[in-house]
Short mmCIF file of C-alpha atoms in Angstrom, two decimals:
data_model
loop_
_atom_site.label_atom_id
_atom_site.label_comp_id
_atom_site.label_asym_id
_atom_site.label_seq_id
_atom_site.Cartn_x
_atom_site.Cartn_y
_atom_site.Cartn_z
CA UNK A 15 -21.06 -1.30 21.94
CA UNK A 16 -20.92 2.50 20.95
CA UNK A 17 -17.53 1.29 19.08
CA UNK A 18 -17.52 4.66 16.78
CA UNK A 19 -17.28 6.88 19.90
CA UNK A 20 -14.76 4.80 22.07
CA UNK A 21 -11.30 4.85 22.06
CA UNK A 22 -8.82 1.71 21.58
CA UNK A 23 -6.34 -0.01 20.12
CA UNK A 24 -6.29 0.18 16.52
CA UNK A 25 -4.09 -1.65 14.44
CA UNK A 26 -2.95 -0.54 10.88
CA UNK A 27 -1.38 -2.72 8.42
CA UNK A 28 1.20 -2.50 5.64
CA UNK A 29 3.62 -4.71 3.51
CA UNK A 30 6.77 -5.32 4.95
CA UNK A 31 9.29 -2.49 4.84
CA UNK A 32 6.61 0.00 4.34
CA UNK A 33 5.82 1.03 8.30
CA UNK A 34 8.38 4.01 8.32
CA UNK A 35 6.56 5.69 5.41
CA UNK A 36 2.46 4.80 7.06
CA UNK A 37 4.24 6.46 9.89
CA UNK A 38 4.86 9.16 8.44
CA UNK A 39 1.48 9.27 6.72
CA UNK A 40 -0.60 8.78 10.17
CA UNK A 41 1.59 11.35 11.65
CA UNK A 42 0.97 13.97 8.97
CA UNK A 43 -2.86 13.30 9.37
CA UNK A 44 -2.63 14.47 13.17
CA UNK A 45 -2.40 10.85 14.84
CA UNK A 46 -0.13 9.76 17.35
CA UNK A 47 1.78 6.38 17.13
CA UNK A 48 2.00 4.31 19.98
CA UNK A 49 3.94 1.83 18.91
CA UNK A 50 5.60 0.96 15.07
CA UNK A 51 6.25 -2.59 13.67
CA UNK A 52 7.75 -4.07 11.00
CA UNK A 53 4.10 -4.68 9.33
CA UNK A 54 2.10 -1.39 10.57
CA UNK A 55 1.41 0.77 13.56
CA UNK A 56 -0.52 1.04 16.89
CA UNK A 57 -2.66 3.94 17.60
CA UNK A 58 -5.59 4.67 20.30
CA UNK A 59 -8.45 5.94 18.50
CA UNK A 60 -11.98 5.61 18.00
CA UNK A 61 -13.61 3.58 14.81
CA UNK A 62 -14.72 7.09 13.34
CA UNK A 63 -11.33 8.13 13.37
CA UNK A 64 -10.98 5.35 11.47
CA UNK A 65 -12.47 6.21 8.36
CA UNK A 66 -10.44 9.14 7.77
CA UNK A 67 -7.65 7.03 8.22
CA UNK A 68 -8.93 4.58 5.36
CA UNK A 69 -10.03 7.32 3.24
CA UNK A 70 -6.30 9.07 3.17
CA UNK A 71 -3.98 6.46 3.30
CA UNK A 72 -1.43 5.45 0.71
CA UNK A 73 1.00 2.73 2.17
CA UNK A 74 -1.53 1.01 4.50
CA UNK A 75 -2.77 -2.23 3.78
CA UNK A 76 -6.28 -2.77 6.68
CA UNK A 77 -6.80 -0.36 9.69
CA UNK A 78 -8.03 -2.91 12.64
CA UNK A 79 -10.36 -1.76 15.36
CA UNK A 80 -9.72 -3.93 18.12
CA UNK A 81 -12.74 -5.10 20.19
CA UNK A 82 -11.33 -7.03 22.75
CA UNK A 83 -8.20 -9.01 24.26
CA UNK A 84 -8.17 -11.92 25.66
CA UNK A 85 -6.74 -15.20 27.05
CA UNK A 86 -7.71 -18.35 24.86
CA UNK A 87 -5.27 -21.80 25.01
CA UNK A 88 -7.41 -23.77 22.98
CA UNK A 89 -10.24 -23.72 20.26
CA UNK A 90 -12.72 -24.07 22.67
CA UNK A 91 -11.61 -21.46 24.71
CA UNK A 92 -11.43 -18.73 21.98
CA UNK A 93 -15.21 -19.91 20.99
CA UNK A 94 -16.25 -19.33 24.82
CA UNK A 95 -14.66 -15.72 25.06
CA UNK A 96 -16.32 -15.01 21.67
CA UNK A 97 -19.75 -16.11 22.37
CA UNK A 98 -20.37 -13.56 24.81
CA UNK A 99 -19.38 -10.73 22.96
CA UNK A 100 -22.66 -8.42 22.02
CA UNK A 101 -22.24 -9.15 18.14
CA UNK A 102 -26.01 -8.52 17.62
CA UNK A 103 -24.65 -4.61 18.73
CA UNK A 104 -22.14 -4.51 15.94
CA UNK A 105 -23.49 -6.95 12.91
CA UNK A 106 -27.20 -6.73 11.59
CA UNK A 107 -28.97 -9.96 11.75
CA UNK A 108 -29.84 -9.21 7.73
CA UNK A 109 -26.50 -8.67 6.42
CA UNK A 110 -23.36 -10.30 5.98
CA UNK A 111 -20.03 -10.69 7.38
CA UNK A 112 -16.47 -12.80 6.85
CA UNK A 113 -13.82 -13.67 8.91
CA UNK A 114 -9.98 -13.47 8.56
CA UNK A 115 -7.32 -14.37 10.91
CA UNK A 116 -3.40 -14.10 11.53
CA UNK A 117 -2.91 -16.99 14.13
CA UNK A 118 0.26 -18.68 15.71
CA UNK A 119 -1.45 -21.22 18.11
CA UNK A 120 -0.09 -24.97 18.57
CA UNK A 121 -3.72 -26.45 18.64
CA UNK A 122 -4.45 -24.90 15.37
CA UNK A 123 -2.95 -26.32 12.09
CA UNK A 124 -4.81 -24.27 9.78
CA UNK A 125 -6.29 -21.05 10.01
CA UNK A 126 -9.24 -21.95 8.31
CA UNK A 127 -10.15 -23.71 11.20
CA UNK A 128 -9.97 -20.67 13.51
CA UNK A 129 -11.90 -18.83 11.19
CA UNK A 130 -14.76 -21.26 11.58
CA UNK A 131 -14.52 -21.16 15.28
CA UNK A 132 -14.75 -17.33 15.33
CA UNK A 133 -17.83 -17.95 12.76
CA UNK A 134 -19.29 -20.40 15.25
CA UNK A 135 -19.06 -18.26 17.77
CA UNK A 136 -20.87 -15.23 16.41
CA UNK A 137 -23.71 -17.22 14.57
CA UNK A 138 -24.47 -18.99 18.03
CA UNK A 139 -24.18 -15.54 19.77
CA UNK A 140 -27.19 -14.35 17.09
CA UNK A 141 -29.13 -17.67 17.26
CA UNK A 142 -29.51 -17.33 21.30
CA UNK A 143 -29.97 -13.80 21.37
CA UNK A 144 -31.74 -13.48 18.03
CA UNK A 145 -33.23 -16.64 17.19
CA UNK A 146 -31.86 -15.66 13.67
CA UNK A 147 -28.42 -15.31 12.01
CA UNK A 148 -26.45 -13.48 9.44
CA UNK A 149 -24.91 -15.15 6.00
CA UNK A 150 -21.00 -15.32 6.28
CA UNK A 151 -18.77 -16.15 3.78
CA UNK A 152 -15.22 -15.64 2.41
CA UNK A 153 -16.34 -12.12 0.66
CA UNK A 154 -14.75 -8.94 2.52
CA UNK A 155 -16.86 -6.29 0.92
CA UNK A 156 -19.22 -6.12 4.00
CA UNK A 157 -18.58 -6.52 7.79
CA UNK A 158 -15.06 -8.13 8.56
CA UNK A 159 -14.02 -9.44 11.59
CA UNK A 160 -10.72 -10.52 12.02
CA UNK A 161 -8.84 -12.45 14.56
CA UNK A 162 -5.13 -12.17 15.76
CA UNK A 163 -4.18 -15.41 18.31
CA UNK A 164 -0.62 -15.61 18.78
CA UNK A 165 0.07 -18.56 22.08
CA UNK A 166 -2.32 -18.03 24.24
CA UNK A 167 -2.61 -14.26 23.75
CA UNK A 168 -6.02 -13.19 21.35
CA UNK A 169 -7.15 -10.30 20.06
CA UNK A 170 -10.16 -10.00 17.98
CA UNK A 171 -11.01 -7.16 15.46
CA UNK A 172 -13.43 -5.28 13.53
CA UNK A 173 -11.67 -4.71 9.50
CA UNK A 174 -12.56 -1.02 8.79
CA UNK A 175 -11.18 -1.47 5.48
CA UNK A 176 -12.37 -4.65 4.68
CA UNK A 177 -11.05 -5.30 0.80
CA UNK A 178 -7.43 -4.18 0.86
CA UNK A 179 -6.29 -0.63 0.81
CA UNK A 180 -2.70 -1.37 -1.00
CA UNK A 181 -4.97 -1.01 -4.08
CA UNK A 182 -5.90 2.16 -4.89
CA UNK A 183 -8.65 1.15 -7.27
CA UNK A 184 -7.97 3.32 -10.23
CA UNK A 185 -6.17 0.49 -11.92
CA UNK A 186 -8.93 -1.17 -13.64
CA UNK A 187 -6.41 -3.21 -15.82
CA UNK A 188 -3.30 -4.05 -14.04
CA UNK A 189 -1.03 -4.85 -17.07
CA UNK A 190 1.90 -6.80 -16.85
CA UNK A 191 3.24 -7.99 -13.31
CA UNK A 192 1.82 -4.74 -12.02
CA UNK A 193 4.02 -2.91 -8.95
CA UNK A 194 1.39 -3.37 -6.19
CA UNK A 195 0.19 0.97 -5.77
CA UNK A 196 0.90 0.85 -1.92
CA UNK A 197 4.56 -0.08 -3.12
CA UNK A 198 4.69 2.09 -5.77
CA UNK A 199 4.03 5.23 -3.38
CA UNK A 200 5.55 3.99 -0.69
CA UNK A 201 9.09 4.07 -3.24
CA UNK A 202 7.93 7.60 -4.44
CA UNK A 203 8.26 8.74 -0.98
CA UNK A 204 11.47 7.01 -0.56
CA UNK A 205 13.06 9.12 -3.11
CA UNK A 206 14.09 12.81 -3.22
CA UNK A 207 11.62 14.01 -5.49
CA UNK A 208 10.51 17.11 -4.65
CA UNK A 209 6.49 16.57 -6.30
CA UNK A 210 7.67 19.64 -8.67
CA UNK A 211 10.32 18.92 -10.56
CA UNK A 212 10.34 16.17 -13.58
CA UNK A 213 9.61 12.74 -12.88
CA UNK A 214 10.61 10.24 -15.31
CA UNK A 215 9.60 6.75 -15.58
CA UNK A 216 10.90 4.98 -18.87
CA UNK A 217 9.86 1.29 -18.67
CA UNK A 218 6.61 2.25 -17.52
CA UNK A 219 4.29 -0.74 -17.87
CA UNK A 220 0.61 -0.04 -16.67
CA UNK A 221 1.77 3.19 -15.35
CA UNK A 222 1.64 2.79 -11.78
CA UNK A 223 4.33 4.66 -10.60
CA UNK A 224 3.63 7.68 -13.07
CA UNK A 225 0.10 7.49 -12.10
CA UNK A 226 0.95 7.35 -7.99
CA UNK A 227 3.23 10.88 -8.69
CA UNK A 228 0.69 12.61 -9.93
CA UNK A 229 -1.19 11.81 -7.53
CA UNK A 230 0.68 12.60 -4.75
CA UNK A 231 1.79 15.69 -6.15
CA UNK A 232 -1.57 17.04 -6.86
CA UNK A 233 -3.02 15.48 -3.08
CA UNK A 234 -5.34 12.87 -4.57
CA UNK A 235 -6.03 10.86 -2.04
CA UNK A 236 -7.06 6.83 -2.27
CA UNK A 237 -10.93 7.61 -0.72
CA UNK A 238 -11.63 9.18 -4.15
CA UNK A 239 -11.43 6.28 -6.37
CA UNK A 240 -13.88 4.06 -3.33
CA UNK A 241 -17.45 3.94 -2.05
CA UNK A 242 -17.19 0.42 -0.19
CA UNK A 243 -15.36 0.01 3.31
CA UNK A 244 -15.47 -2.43 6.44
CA UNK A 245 -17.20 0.42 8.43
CA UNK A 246 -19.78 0.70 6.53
CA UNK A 247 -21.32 -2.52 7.29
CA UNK A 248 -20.79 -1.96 11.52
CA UNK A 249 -24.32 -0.81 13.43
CA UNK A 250 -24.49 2.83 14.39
CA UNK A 251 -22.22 3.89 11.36
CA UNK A 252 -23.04 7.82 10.20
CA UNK A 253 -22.06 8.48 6.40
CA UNK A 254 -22.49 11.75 6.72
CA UNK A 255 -19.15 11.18 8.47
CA UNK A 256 -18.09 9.45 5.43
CA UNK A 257 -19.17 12.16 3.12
CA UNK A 258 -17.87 14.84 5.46
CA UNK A 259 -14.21 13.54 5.01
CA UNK A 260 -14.81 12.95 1.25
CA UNK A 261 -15.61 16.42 0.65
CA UNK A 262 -12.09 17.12 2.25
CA UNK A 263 -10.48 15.00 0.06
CA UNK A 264 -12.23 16.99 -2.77
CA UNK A 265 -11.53 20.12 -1.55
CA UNK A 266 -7.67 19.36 -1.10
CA UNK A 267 -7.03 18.25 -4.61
CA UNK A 268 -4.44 20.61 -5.92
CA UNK A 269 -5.54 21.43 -9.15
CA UNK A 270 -3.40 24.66 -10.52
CA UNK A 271 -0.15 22.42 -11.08
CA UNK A 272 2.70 22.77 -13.33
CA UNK A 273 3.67 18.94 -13.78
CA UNK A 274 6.30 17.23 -15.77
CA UNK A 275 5.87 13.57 -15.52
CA UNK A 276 7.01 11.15 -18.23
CA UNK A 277 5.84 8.08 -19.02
CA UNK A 278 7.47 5.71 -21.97
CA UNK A 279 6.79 1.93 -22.41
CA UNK A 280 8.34 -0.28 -25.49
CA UNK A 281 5.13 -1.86 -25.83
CA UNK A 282 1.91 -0.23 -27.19
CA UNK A 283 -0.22 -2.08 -25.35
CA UNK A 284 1.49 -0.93 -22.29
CA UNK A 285 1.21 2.37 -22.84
CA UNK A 286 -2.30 2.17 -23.98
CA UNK A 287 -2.83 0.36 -20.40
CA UNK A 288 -1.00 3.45 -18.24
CA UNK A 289 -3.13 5.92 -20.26
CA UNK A 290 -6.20 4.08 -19.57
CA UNK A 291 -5.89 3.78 -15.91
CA UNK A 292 -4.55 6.80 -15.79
CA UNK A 293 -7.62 8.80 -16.60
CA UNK A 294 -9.64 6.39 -14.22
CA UNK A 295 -7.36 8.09 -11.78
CA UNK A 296 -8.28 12.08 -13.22
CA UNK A 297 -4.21 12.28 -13.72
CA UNK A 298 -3.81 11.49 -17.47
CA UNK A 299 -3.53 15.18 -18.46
CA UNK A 300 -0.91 15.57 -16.07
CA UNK A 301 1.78 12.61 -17.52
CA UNK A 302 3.11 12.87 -21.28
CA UNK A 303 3.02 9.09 -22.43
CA UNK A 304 5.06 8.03 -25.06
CA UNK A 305 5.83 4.81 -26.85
CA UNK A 306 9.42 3.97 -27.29
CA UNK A 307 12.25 2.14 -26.52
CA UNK A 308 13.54 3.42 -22.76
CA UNK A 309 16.92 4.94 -24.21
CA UNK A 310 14.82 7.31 -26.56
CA UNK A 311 13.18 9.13 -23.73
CA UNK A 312 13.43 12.54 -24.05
CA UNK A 313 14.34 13.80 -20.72
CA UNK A 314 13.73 17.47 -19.55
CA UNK A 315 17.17 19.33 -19.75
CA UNK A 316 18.39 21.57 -16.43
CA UNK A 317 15.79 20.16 -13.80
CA UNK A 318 17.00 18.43 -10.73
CA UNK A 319 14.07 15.57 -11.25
CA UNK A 320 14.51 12.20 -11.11
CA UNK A 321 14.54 9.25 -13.19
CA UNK A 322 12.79 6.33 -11.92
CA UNK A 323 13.14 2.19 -12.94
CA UNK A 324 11.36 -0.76 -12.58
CA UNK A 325 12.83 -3.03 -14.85
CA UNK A 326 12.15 -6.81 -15.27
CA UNK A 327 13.94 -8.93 -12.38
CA UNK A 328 15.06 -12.31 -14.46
CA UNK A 329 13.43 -14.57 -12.45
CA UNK A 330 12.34 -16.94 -15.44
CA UNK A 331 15.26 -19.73 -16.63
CA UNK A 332 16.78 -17.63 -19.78
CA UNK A 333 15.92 -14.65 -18.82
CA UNK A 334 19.02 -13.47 -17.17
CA UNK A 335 21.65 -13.26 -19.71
CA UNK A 336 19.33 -10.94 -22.05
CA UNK A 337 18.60 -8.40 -18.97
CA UNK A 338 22.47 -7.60 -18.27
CA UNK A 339 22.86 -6.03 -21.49
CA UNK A 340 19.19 -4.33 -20.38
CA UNK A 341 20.65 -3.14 -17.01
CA UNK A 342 23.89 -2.24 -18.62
CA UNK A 343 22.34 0.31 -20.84
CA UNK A 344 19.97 1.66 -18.33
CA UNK A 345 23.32 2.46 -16.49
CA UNK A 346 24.43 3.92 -19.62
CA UNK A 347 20.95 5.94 -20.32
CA UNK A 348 21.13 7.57 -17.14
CA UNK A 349 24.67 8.56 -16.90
CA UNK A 350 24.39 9.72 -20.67
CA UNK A 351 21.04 11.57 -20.50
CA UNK A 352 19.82 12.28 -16.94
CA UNK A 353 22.54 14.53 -16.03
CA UNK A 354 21.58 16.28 -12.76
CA UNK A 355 18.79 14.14 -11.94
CA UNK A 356 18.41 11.00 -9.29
CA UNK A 357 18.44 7.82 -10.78
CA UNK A 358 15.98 5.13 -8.85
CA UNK A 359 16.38 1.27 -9.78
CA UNK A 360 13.85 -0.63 -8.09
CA UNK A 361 15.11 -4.47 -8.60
CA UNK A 362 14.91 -7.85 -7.02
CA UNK A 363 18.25 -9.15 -8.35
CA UNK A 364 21.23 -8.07 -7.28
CA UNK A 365 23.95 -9.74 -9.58
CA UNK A 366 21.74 -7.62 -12.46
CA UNK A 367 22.34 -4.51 -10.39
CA UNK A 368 25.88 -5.06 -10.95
CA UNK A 369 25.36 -4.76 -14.41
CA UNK A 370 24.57 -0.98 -13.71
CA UNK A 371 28.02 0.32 -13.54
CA UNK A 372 27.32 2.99 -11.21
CA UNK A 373 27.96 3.09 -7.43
CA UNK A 374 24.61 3.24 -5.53
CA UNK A 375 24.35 6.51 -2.66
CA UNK A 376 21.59 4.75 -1.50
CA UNK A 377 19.88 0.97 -0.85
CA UNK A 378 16.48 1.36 -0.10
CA UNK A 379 15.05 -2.49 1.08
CA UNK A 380 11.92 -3.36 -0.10
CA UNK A 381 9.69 -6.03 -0.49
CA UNK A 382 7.49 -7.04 -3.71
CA UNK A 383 5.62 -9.48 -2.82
CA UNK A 384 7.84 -11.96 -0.92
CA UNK A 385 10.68 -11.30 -3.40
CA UNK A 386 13.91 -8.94 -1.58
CA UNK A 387 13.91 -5.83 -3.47
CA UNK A 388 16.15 -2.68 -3.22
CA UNK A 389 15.64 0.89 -4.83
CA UNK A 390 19.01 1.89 -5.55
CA UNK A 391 19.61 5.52 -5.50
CA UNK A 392 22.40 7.20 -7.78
CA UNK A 393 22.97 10.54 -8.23
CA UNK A 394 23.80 11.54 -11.20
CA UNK A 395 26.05 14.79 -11.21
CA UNK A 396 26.18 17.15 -14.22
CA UNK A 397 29.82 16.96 -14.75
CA UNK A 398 31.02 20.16 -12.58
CA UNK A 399 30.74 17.74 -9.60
CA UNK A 400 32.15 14.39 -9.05
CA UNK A 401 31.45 12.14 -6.05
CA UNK A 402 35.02 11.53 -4.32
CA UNK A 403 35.28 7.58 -5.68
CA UNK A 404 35.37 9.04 -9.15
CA UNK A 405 37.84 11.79 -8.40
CA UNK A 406 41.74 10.94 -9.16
CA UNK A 407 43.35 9.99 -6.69
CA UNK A 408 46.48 12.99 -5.67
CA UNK A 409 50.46 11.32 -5.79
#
């Protein structure tokens, strides 16, 4: 199966609510999208196309190579359209490979048992063609093969990514209830900031969103902080390939750059975290960190930058009544300090948003995790201009 020189579908992946910004990304790389989902996007390309998808990719979450599609009703008939695939073509008898699945089937209660079938399948493949088998396991840092059954409609998959790509793997500590990175740029790129201007991010915790800035404005791209992928582990895989499209992410790195971005965190340890994984990420020279309460950051006077949130949600009992006098003054901090900037509030509560006291231009839906977020946008006008609901009204 010469799978790194054929065309077909390809699947990539994302978080919910995070396909219109991979679109853009895949677009901007030269791809074209064949179809777009709520979780991800279809293209038609070959598995070495694939790796400089995996290698460049901020918002994506796996980048599925689809082997083949197929009818299956039962568990018996997805083993039988399995067992004749060539896996001894794809997955050396000495190595190792796992299987994950997505499956919507009424014979199957658990998933766990499709993934066994699927592992059935290939190990008997081996046996009668090799008279010898791979390990498998639960592991995805080697070959993954991953199955999508939804009815009686199957498709089956090599993972090119294999261990996710929503992290970025700079973040070697994640801190507090860390902002998952694919999130954290995927919000970045929801926002008006033009990767020039200041970007502010009081509350920072372990510094994710600073960290994601600076790397997006400077064109660091994930496949720098990485040296293990799904493709990897497939037969006939070249890494010169691999190397080839990491010395572009090298070369691409904008390095001359005139940066303002902010970081301040309450807690020491916090900001001891941010600066940490910040250097992991070659960005800490490139964000001023500061500790201090969120209302003593110094913002940078006459820039049209933005000012960026993510407070604490109040999803613990007690937690609630202390956090409106939070969001209150963050409301207050902005509209008292950030004068010509954008204010971003990424929260999962809405009766706390209230608490803001400004009227949000924008509602950005998110998800973290399972929770309903939004990033609510305000502008925050310098005084000579006031949007019309805060102008008097004329007798």
């Amino acid at each position: 199966m010469q799978v790194f020189h054929t065309k077909n579908k390809v699947i990539v992946t994302c978080n919910k609510r995070l396909s219109s910004y991979l679109a853009e990304e895949v677009k901007d790389l030269g791809y074209t999208i064949i179809r777009e989902f709520p979780t991800g996007v279809e293209l038609n390309i070959t598995l070495t196309e694939c790796i400089k998808l995996n290698l460049n990719l901020r918002c994506a979450s796996q980048i599925l190579y689809c082997l083949n599609s197929f009818k299956a009703n039962n568990p018996e008939e997805l083993y039988q359209q399995l067992v004749e695939m060539p896996w001894e073509e794809l997955i050396d008898f000495s190595g190792y490979f796992s299987v994950t699945s997505n499956v919507d089937n009424p014979t199957i209660t658990t998933p766990l048992f499709a993934n066994l079938k699927v592992k059935d399948a290939i190990v008997d493949r081996f046996r009668a063609k090799k008279n010898i088998r791979p390990n498998s396991g639960s592991d995805a840092n080697k070959t993954v093969v991953h199955l999508y059954w939804k009815d009686s409609e199957a498709d089956i998959f090599l993972d090119t990514s294999g261990e996710t790509l929503a992290k970025h793997g700079y973040r070697k500590i994640p801190g507090k209830a860390p902002m998952l990175e694919a999130l954290a740029a995927s919000t970045i790129l929801s926002t008006k900031w033009d990767r020039k201007s200041p970007f502010v991010n009081p509350m920072c915790g372990s510094g994710t969103l600073a960290i994601e800035a600076a790397l997006i404005a400077t064109n660091r791209r994930p496949g720098l902080f990485r040296m293990n992928y799904g493709f990897m582990h497939i037969l006939g895989y070249d890494e010169e390939v691999f190397f080839a499209e990491r010395r572009i992410l090298k070369d691409q790195v904008i390095k001359n750059i005139d940066l303002n971005i902010i970081a301040t965190d309450i807690s020491e340890d916090a900001v001891d975290v941010s600066r940490r994984n910040a250097k992991t990420a070659g960005v800490d020279t490139l964000i001023t960190f500061e500790v201090c309460d969120f209302a003593d950051t110094q913002v940078p006077e006459g820039g049209r930058g933005i000012v960026v949130f993510n407070p604490e949600y109040g999803e613990r009992l007690g937690e609630h009544s202390k956090l409106e006098a939070t969001y209150k003054r963050m409301g207050d901090f902005m509209k008292q300090h950030c004068k010509g900037y954008s204010g971003y509030i990424f929260t999962g509560n809405p009766d706390l948003a209230k608490r803001i006291g400004l009227k949000a231009s924008r509602k950005i839906e998110f998800y973290n995790g399972k929770l309903d977020c939004r990033m609510l946008e305000y502008e925050l006008y310098d005084g000579s201009r006031r949007p019309e609901h805060e102008r008097p009204v004329k007798n």
